[in-house]
XYZ file of N, CA and C in Angstrom:
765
model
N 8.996 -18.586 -9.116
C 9.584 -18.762 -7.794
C 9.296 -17.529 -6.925
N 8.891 -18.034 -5.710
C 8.382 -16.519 -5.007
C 9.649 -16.540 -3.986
N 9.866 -14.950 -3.922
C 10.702 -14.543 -2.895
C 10.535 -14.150 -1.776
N 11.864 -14.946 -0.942
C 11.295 -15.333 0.658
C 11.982 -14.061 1.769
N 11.592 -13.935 2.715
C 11.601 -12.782 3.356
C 13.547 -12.970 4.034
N 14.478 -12.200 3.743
C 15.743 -11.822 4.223
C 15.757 -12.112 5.617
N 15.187 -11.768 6.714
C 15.265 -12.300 8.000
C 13.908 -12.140 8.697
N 14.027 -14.170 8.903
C 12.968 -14.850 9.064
C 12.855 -14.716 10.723
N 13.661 -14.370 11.113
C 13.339 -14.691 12.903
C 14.146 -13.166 13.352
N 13.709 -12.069 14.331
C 14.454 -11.142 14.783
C 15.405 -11.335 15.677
N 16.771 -10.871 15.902
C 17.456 -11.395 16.907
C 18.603 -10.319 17.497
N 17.575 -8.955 17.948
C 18.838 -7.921 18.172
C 19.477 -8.851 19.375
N 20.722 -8.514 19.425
C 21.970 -8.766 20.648
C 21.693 -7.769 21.337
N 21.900 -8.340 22.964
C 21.571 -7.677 24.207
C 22.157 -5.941 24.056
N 23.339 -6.073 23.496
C 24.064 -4.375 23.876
C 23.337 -3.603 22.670
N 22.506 -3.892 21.583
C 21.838 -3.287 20.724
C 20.617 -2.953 21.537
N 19.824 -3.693 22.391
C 18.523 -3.492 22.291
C 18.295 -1.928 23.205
N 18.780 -1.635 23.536
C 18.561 -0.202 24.456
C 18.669 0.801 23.390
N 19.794 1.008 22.263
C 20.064 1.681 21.295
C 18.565 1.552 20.420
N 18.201 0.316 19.926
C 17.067 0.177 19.142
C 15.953 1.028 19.795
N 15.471 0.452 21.418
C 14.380 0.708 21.701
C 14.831 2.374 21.663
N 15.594 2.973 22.204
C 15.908 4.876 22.082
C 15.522 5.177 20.984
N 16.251 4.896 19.777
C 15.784 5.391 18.881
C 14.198 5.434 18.074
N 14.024 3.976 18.729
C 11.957 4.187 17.562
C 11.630 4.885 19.104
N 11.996 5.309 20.130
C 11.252 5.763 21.381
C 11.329 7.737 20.528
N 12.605 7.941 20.759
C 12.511 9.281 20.265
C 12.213 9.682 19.131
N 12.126 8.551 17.730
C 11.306 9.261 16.964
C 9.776 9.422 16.490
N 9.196 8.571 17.963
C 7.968 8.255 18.121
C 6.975 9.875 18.713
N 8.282 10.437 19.302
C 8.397 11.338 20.496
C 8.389 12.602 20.226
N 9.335 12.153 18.815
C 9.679 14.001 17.669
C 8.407 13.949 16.781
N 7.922 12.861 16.303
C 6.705 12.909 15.040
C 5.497 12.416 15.646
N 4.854 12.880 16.757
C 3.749 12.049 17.497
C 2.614 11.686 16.223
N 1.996 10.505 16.431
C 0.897 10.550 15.332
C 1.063 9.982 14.128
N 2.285 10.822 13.483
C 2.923 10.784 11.941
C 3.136 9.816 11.454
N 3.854 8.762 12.265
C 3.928 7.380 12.059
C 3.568 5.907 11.915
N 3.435 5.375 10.488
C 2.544 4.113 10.542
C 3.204 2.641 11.131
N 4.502 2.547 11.016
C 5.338 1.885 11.245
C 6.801 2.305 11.205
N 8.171 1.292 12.027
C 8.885 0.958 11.870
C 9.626 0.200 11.892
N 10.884 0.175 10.675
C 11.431 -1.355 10.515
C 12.954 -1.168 10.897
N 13.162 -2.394 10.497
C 15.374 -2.617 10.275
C 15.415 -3.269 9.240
N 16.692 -3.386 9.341
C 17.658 -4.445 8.427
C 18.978 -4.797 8.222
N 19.721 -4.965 7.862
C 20.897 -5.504 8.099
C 21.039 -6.164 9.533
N 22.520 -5.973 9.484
C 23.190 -6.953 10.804
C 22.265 -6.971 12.054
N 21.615 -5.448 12.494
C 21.321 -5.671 14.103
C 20.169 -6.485 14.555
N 19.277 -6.237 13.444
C 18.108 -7.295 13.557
C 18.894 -8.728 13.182
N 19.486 -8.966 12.336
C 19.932 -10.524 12.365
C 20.754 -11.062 13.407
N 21.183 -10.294 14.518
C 21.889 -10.817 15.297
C 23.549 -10.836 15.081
N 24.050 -10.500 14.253
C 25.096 -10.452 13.369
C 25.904 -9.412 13.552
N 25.456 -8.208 14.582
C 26.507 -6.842 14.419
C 27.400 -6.621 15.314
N 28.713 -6.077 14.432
C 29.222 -6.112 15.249
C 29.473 -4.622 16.184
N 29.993 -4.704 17.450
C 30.183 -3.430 18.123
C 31.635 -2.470 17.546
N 31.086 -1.107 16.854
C 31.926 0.097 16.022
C 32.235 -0.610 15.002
N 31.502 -1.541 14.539
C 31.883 -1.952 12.989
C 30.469 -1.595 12.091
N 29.724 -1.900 12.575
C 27.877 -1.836 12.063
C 27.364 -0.567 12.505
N 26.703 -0.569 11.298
C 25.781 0.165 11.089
C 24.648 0.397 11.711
N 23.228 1.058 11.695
C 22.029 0.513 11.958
C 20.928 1.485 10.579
N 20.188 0.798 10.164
C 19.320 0.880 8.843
C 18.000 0.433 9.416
N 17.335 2.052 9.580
C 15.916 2.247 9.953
C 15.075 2.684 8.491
N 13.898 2.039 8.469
C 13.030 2.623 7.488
C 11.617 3.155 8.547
N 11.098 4.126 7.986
C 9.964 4.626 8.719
C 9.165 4.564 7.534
N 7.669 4.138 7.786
C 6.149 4.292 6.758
C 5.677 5.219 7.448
N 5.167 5.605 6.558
C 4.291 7.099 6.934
C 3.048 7.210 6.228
N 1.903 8.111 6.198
C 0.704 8.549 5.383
C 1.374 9.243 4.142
N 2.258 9.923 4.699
C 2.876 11.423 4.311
C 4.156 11.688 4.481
N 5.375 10.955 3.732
C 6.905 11.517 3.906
C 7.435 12.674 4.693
N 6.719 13.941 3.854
C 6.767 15.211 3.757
C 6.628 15.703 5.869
N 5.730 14.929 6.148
C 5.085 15.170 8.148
C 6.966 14.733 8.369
N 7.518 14.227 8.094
C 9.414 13.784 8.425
C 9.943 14.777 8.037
N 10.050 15.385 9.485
C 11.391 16.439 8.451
C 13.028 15.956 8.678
N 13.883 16.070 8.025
C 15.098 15.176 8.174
C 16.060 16.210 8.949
N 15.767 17.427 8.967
C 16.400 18.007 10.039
C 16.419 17.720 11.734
N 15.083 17.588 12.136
C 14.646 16.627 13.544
C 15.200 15.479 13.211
N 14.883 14.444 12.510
C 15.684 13.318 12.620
C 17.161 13.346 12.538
N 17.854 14.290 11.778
C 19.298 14.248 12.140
C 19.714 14.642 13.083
N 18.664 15.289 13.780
C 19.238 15.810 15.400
C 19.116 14.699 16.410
N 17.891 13.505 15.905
C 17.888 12.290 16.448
C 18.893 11.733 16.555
N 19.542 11.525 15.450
C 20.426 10.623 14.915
C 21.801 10.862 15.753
N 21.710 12.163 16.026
C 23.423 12.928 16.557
C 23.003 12.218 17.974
N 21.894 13.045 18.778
C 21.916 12.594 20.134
C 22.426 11.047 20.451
N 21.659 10.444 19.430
C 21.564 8.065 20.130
C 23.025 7.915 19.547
N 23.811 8.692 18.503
C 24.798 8.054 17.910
C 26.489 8.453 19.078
N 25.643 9.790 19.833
C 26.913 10.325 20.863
C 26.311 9.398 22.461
N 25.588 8.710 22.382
C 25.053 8.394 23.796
C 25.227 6.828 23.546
N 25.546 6.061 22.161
C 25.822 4.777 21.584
C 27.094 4.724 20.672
N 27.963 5.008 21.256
C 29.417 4.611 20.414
C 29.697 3.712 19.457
N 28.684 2.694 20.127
C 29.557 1.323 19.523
C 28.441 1.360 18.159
N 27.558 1.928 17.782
C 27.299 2.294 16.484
C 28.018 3.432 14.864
N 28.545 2.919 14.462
C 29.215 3.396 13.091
C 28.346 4.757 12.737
N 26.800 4.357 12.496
C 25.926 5.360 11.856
C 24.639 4.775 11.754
N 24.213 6.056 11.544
C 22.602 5.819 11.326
C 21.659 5.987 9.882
N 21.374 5.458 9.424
C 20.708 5.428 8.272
C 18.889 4.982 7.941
N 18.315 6.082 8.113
C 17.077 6.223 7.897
C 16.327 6.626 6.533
N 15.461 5.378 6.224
C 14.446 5.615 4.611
C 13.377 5.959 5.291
N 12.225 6.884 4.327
C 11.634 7.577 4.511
C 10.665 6.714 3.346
N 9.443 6.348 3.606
C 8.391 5.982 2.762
C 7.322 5.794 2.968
N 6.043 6.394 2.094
C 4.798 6.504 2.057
C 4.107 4.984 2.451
N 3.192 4.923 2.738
C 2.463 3.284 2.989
C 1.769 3.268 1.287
N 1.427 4.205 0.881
C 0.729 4.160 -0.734
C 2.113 3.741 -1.785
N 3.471 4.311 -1.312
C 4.990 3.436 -2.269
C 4.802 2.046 -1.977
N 4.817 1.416 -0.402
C 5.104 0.074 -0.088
C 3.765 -0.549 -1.422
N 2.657 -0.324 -1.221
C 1.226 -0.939 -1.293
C 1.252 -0.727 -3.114
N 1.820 0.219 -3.449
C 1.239 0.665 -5.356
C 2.688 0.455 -6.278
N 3.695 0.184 -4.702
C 5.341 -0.095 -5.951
C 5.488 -1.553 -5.262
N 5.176 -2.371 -4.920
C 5.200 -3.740 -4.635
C 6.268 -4.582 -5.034
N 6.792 -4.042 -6.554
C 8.427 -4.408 -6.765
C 9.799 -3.763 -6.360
N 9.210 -2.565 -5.781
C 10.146 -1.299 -5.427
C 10.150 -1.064 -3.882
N 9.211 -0.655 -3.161
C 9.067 -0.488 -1.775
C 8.564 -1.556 -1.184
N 7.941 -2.131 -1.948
C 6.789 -3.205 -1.306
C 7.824 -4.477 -0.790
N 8.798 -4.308 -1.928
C 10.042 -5.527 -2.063
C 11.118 -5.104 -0.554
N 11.574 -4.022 -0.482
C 11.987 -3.368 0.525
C 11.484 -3.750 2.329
N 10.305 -3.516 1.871
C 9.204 -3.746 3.391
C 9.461 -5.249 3.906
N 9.291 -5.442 2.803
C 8.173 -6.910 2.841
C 9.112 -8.036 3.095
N 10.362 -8.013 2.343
C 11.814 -8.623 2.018
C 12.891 -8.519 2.636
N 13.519 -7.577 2.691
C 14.527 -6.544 3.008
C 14.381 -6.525 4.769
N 13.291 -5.798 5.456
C 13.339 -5.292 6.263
C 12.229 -6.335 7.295
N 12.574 -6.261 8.464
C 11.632 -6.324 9.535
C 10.836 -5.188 10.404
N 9.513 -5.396 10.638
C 8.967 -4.531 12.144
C 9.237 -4.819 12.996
N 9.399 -3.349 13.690
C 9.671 -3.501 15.010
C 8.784 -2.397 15.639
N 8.118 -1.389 15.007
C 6.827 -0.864 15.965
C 6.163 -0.503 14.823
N 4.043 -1.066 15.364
C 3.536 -1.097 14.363
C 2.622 -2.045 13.725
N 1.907 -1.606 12.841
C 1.480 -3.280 11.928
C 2.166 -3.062 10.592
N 2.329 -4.241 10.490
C 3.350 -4.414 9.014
C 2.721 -4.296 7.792
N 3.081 -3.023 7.017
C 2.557 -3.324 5.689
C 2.802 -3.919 4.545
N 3.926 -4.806 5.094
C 4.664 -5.630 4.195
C 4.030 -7.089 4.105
N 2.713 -7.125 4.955
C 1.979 -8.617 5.122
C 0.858 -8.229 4.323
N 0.887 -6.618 3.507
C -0.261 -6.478 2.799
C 0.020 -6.450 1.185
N 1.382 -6.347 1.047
C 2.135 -6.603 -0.061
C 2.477 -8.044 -0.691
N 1.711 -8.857 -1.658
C 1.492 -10.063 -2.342
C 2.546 -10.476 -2.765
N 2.818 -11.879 -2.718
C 3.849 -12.377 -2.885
C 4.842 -12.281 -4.065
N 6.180 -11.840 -3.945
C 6.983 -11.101 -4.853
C 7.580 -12.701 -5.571
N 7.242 -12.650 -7.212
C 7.623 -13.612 -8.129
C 8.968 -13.182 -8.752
N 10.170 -14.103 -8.323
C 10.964 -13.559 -9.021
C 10.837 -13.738 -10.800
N 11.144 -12.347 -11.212
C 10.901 -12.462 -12.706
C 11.751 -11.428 -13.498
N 11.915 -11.410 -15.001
C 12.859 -9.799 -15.125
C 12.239 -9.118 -14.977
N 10.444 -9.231 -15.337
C 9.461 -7.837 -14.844
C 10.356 -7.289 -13.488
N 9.880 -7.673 -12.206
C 10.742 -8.170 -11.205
C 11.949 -6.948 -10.920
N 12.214 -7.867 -12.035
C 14.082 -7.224 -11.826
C 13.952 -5.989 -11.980
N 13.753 -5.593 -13.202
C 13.578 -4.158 -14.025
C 12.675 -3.539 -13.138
N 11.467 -3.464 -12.323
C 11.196 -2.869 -11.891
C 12.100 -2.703 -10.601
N 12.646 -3.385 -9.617
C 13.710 -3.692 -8.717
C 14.790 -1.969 -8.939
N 14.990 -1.934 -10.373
C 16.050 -1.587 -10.786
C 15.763 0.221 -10.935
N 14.272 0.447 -11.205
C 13.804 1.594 -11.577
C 14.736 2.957 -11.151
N 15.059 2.689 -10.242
C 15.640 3.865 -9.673
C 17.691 3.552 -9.399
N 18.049 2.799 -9.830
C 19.480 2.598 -9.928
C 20.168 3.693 -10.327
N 19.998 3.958 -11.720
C 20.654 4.952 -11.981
C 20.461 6.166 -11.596
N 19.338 6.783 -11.160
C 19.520 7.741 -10.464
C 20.374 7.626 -8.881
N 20.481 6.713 -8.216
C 21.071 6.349 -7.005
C 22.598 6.203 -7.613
N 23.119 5.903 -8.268
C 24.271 5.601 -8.736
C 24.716 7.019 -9.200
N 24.355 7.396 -9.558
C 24.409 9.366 -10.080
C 24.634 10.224 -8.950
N 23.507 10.341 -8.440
C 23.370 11.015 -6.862
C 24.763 10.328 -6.002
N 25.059 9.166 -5.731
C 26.150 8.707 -4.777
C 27.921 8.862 -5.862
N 27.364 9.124 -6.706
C 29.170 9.593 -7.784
C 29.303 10.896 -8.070
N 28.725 11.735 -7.872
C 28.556 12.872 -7.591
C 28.988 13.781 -6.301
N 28.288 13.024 -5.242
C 28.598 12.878 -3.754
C 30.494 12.395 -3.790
N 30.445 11.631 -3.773
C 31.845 11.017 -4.028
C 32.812 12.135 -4.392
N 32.487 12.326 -5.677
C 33.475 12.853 -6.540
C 33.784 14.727 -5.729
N 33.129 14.865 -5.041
C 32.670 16.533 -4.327
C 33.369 16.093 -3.040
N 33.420 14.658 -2.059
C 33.424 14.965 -1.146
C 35.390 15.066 -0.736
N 35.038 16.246 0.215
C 36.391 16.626 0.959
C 37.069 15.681 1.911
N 36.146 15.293 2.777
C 36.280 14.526 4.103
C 36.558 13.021 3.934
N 37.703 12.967 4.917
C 38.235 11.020 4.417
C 37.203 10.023 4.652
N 36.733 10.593 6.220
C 35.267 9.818 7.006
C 34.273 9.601 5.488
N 34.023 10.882 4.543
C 32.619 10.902 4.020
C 33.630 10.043 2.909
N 34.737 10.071 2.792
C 34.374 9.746 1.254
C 34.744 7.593 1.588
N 35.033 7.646 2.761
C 34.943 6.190 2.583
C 33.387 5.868 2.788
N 32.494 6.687 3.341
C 31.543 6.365 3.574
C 30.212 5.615 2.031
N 31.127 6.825 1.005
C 30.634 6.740 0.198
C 31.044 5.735 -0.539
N 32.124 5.548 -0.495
C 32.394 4.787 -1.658
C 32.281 2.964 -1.155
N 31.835 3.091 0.114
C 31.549 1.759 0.476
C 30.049 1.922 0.042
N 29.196 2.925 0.006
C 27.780 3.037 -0.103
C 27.970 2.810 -1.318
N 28.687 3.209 -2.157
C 28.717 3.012 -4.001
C 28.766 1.564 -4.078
N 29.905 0.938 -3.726
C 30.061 -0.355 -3.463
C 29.082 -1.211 -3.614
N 28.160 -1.203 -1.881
C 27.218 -1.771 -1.931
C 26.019 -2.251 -2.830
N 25.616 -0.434 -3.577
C 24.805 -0.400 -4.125
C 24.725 -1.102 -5.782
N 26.176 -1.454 -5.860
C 26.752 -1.976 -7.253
C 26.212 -3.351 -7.199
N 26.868 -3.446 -5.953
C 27.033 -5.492 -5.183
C 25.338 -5.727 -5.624
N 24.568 -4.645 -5.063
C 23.200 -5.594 -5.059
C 22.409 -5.067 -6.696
N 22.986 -4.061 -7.124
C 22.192 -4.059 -8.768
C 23.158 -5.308 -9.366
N 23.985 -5.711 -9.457
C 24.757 -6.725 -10.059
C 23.938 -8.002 -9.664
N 23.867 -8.145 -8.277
C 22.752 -9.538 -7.631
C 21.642 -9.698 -8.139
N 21.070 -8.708 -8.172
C 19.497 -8.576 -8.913
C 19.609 -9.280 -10.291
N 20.489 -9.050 -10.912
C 20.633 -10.179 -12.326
C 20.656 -11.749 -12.203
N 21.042 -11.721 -10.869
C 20.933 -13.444 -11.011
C 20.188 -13.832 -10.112
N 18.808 -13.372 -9.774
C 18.007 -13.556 -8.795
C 17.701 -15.362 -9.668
N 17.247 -15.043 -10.117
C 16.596 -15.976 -11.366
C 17.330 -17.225 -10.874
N 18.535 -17.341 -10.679
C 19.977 -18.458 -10.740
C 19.528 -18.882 -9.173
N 19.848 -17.419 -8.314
C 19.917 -17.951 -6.943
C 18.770 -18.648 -6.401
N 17.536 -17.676 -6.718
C 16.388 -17.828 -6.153
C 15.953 -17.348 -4.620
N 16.938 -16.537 -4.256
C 16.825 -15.838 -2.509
C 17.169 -14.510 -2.590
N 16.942 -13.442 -2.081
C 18.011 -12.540 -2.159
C 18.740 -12.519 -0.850
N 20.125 -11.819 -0.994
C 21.281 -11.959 -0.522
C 21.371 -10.749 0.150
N 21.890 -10.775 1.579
C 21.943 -9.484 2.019
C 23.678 -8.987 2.685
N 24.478 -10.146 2.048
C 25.382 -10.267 2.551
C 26.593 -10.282 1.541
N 27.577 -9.198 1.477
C 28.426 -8.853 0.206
C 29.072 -9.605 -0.209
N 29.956 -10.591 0.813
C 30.833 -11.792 0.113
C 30.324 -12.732 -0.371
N 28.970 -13.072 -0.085
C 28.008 -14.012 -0.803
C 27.430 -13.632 -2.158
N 27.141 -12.257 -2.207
C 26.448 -11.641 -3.273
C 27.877 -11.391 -4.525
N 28.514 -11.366 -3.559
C 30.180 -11.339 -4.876
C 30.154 -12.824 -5.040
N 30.182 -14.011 -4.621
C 30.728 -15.414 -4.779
C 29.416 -16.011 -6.096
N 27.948 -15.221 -5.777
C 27.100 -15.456 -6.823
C 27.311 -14.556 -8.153
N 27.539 -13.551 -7.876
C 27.592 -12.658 -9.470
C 29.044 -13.589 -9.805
N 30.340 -13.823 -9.405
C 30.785 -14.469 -9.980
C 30.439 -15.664 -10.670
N 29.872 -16.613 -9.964
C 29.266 -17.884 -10.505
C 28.552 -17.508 -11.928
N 27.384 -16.314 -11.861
C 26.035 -16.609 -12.662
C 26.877 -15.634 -13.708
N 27.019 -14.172 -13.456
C 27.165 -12.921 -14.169
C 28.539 -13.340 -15.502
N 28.072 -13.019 -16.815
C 29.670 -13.117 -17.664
C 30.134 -11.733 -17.331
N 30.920 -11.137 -16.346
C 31.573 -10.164 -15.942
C 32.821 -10.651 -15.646
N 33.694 -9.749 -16.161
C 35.301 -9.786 -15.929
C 35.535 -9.975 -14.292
N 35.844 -11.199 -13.747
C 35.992 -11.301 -12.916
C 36.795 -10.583 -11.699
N 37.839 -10.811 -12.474
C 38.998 -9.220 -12.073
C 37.768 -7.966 -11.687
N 37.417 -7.519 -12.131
C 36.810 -6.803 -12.068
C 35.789 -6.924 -10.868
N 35.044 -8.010 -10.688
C 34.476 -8.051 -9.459
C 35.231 -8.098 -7.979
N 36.605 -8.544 -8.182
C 37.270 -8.720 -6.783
C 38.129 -7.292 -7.098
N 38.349 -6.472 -7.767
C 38.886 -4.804 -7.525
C 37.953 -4.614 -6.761
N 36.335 -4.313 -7.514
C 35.402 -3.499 -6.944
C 35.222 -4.055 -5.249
N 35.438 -5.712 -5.171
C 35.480 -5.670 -3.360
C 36.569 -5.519 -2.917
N 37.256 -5.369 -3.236
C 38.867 -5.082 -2.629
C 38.653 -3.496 -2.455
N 37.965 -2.906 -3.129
C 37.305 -1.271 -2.744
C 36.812 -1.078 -1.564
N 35.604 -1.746 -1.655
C 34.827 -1.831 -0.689
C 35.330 -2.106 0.389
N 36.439 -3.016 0.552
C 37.130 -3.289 1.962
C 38.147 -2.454 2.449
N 38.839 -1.988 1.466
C 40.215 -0.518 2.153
C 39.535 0.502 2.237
N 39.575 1.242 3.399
C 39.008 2.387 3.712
C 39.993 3.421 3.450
N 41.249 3.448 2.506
C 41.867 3.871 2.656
C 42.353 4.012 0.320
N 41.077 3.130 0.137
C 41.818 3.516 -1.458
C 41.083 5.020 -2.078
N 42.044 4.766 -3.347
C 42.002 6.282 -4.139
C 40.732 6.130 -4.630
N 39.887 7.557 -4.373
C 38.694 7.789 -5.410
C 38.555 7.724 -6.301
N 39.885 8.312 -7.282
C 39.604 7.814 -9.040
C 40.020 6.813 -9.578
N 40.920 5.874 -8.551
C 41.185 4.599 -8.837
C 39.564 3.670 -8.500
N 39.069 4.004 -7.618
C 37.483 3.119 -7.114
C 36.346 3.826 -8.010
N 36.423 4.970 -8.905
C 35.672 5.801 -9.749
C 35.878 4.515 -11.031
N 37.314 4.240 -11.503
C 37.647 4.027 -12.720
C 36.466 2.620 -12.518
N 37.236 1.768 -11.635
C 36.266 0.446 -11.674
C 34.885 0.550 -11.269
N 34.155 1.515 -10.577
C 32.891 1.539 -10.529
C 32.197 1.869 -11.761
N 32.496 3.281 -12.383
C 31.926 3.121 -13.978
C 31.822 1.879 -14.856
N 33.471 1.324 -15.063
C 33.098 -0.091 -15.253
C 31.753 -0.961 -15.261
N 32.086 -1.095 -13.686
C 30.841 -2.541 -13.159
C 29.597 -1.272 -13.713
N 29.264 -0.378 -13.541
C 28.240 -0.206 -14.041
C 27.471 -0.159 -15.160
N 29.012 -0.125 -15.767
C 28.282 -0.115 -17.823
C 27.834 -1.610 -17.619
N 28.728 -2.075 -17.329
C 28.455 -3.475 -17.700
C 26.582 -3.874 -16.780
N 26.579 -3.448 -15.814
C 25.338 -3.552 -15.304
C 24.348 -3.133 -16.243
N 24.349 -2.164 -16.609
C 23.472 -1.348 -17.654
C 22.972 -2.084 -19.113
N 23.982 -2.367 -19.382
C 23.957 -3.650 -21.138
C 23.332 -4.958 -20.668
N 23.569 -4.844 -19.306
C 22.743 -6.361 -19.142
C 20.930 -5.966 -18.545
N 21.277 -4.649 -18.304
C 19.639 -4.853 -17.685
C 19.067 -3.985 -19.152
N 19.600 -3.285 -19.851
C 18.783 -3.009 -20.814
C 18.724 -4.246 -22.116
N 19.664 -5.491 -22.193
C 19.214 -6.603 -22.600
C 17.752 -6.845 -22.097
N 17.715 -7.425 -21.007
C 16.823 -7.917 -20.608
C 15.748 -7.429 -21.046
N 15.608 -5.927 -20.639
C 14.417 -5.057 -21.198
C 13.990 -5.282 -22.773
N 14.856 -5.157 -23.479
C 14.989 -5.986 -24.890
C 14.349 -7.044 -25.277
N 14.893 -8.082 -24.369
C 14.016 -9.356 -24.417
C 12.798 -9.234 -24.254
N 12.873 -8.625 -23.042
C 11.603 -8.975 -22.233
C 10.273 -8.037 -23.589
N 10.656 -6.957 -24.224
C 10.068 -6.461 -25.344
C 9.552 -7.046 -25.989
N 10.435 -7.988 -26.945
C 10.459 -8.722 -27.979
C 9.687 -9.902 -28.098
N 9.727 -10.434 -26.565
C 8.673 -11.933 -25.992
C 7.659 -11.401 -26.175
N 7.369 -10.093 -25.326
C 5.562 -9.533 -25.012
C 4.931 -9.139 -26.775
């Protein structure tokens, strides 16, 4: 079964599009040259965001990561985010056109899937059609645990109420979609949307259910305890872990 692209038609809303066009304008402006493309994803490209609730999730391709320095872009980020209120935050990936083109289950899946262009030619139309499979998955997955490490770490350090809900909705998320990735197979789409991606891991996943509606009941109070949202995130993650190193198992044992 091949996997179909997350959003099929672009549809920023009128009070987004000035914010959008500023931002690929000024970082066109800070990195002249440097840049091969840029994309979105989530809500604002789907038409879906809402005003001081959403986010906005930029990816930039490049020759060369390294030509990005993230200090200029966070100075980007401050200026459009004090001159655009009704944006939450800004969140920018950083990736080579040789990751999209040579990790095809990893970036390529990202580009190609995940995200839309919006200045540019797309190198996600040069990236071959993604089969869902556990190959697939497991490669999907390569970098989880280090992302899950790096963001509980963060967590567990941070002082600030702002950062630490920030995080622990980012932990959240990142659970919601390594948990989804197990039942690609079941769904056959991927899901970019949390109450959907919880209503499927319930259906497909043998996970303590309880357990899946704590971890979104996390995700939704901006206001719960860290080592109470620590206790159940370790949780969902062992349990993530036994199921993707099954697989790996299997997938061994077949080859």
């Amino acid at each position: 079964m091949i996997l179909g692209k997350v959003i099929k038609r672009t549809a920023i809303q009128s009070e987004y599009r000035d914010f959008v066009d500023k931002y690929i304008e000024h970082v066109l402006s800070e990195f002249k040259g440097k840049i091969h493309s840029i994309y979105m994803c989530g809500s604002i490209p789907k038409g879906t965001a809402k005003p001081f609730q959403s986010d906005a999730d930029f990816t930039i391709v490049c020759v060369n990561p390294k030509d990005i320095d993230y200090e200029r872009l966070s100075n980007i980020k401050n200026r459009i985010l004090k001159e655009y209120p009704l944006i939450t935050k800004i969140d920018t990936t950083i990736c080579s056109i040789d990751d999209v083109l040579s990790k095809p289950n990893e970036w390529g899946f990202w580009v190609k899937i995940i995200c839309v262009c919006l200045y540019g030619h797309d190198v996600g139309e040069k990236v071959p059609p993604i089969l869902i499979s556990p190959a697939f998955i497991l490669d999907l997955n390569t970098e989880t645990k280090k992302e899950v490490d790096r963001i509980h770490r963060l967590l567990s350090n941070a002082s600030d109420n702002t950062m630490r809900t920030r995080y622990i909705k980012g932990y959240s998320k990142r659970l919601f979609r390594a948990l989804y990735s197990l039942v690609l197979e079941d769904t056959g789409v991927w899901q970019d949307d949390i109450h959907k991606m919880k209503n499927a891991i319930l259906d497909y996943c043998e996970i303590d259910s309880a357990l899946i509606d704590d971890l979104y009941a996390c995700y939704l109070d901006t206001n719960v305890d860290v080592e109470e949202f620590l206790g159940v995130a370790d949780e969902v993650y062992r349990y993530f872990e036994n199921a993707l190193n099954t697989m790996a198992a299997s997938r061994t044992s077949d080859g």
